[in-house]
mmCIF file of C-alpha atoms in Angstrom:
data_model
loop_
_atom_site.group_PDB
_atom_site.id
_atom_site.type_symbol
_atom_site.label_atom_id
_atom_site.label_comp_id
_atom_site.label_asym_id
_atom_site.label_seq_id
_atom_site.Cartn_x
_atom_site.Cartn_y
_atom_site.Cartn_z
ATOM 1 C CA UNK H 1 -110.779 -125.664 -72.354
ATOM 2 C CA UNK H 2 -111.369 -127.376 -75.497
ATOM 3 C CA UNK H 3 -111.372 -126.175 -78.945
ATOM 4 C CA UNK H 4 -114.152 -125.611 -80.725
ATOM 5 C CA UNK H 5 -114.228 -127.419 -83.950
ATOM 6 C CA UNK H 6 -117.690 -125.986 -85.467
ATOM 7 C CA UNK H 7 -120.230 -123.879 -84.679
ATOM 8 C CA UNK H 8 -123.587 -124.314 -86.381
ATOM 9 C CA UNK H 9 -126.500 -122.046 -86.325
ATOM 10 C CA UNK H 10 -129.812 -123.689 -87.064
ATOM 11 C CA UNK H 11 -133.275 -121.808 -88.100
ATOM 12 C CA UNK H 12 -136.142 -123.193 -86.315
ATOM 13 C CA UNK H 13 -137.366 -123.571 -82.229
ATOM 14 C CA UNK H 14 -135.417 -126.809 -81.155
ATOM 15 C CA UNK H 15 -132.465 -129.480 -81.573
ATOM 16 C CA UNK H 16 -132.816 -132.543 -81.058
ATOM 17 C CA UNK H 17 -128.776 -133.323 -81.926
ATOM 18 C CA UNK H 18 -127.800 -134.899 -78.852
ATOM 19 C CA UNK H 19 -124.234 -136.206 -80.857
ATOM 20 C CA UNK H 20 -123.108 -134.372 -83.800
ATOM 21 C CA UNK H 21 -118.550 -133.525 -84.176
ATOM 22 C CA UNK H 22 -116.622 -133.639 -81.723
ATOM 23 C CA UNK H 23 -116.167 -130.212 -79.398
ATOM 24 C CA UNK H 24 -119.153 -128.605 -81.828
ATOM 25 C CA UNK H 25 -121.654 -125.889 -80.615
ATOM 26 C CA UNK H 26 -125.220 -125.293 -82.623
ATOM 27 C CA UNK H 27 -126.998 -122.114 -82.074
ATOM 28 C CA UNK H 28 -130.520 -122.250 -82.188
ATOM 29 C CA UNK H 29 -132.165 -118.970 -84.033
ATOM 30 C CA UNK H 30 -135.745 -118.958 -83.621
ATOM 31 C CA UNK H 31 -137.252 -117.349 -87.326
ATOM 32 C CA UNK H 32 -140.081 -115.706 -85.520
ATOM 33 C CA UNK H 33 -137.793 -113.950 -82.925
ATOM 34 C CA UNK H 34 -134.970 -113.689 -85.292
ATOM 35 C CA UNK H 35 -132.658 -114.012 -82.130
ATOM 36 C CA UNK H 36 -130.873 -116.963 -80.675
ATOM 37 C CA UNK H 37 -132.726 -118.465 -78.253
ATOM 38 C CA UNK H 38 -130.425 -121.861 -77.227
ATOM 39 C CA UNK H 39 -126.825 -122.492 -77.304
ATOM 40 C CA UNK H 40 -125.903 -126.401 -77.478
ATOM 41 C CA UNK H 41 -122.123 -127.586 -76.851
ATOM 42 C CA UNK H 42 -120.656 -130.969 -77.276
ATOM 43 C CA UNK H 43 -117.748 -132.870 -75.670
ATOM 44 C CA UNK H 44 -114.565 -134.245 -77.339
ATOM 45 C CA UNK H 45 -116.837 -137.458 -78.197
ATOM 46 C CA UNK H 46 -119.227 -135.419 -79.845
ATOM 47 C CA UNK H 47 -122.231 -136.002 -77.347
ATOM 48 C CA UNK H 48 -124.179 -132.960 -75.646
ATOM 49 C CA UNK H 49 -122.340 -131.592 -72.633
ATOM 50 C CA UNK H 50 -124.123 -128.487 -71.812
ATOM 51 C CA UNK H 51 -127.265 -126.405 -72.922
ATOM 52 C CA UNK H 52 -127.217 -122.435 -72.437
ATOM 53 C CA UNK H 53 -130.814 -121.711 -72.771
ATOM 54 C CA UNK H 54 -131.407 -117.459 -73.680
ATOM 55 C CA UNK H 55 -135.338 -117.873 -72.644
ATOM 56 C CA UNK H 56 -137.113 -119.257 -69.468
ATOM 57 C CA UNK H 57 -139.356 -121.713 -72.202
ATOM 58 C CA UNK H 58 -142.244 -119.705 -71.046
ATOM 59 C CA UNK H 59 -141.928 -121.225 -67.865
ATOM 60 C CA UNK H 60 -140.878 -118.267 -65.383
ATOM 61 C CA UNK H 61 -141.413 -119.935 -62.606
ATOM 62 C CA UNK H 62 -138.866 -122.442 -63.382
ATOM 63 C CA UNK H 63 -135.807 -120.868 -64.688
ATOM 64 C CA UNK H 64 -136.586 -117.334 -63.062
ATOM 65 C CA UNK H 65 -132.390 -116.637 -64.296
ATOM 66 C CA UNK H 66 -131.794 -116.307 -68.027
ATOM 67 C CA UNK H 67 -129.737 -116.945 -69.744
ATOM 68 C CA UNK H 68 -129.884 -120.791 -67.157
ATOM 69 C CA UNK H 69 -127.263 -123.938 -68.057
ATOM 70 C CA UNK H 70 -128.543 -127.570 -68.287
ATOM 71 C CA UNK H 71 -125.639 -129.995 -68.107
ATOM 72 C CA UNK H 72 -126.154 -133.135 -69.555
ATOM 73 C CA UNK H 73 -123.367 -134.613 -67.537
ATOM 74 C CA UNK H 74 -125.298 -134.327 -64.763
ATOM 75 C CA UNK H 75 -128.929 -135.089 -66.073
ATOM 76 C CA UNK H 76 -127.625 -138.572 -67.232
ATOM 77 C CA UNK H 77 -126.487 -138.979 -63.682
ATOM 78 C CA UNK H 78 -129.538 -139.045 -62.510
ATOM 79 C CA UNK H 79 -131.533 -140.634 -65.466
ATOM 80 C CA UNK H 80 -132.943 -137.654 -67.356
ATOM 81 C CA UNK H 81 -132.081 -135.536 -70.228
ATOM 82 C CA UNK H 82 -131.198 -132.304 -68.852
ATOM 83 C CA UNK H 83 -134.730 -130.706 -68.819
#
């Protein structure tokens, strides 16, 4: 397991930081919930390695399990972003 260098929480209802420091992790704290809703962690290169979503994005149907992971690492495999 890496270390984490930073962790940075961010007000508002998405991150678009896909690279930011190396071995980082951004909380995202939605102001109208006044909870975190999305937990993004980087790789020793500083891109996006995995997302830790807290909320099924109002789609229910599609992430039935929360909190639900979306690695990167294997998005880019097959040509997406990890959503």
């Amino acid at each position: 397991m890496r270390k984490v260098e930073y962790i940075i929480t961010i007000k508002g209802t998405t991150n678009e930081s896909v690279k930011i420091f190396p071995n980082a992790v951004i909380d995202l704290l939605n102001p109208k919930q006044d909870k975190i809703t999305h937990r993004r962690f980087y790789n020793e290169e500083g891109n996006v390695k995995v997302d830790i979503d807290l909320t099924d994005h109002g789609h229910s149907k599609a992430h039935p399990i929360v909190p639900h992971a979306h690695d990167w690492g294997m998005a880019k495999d097959k040509g997406n972003s990890g959503h």
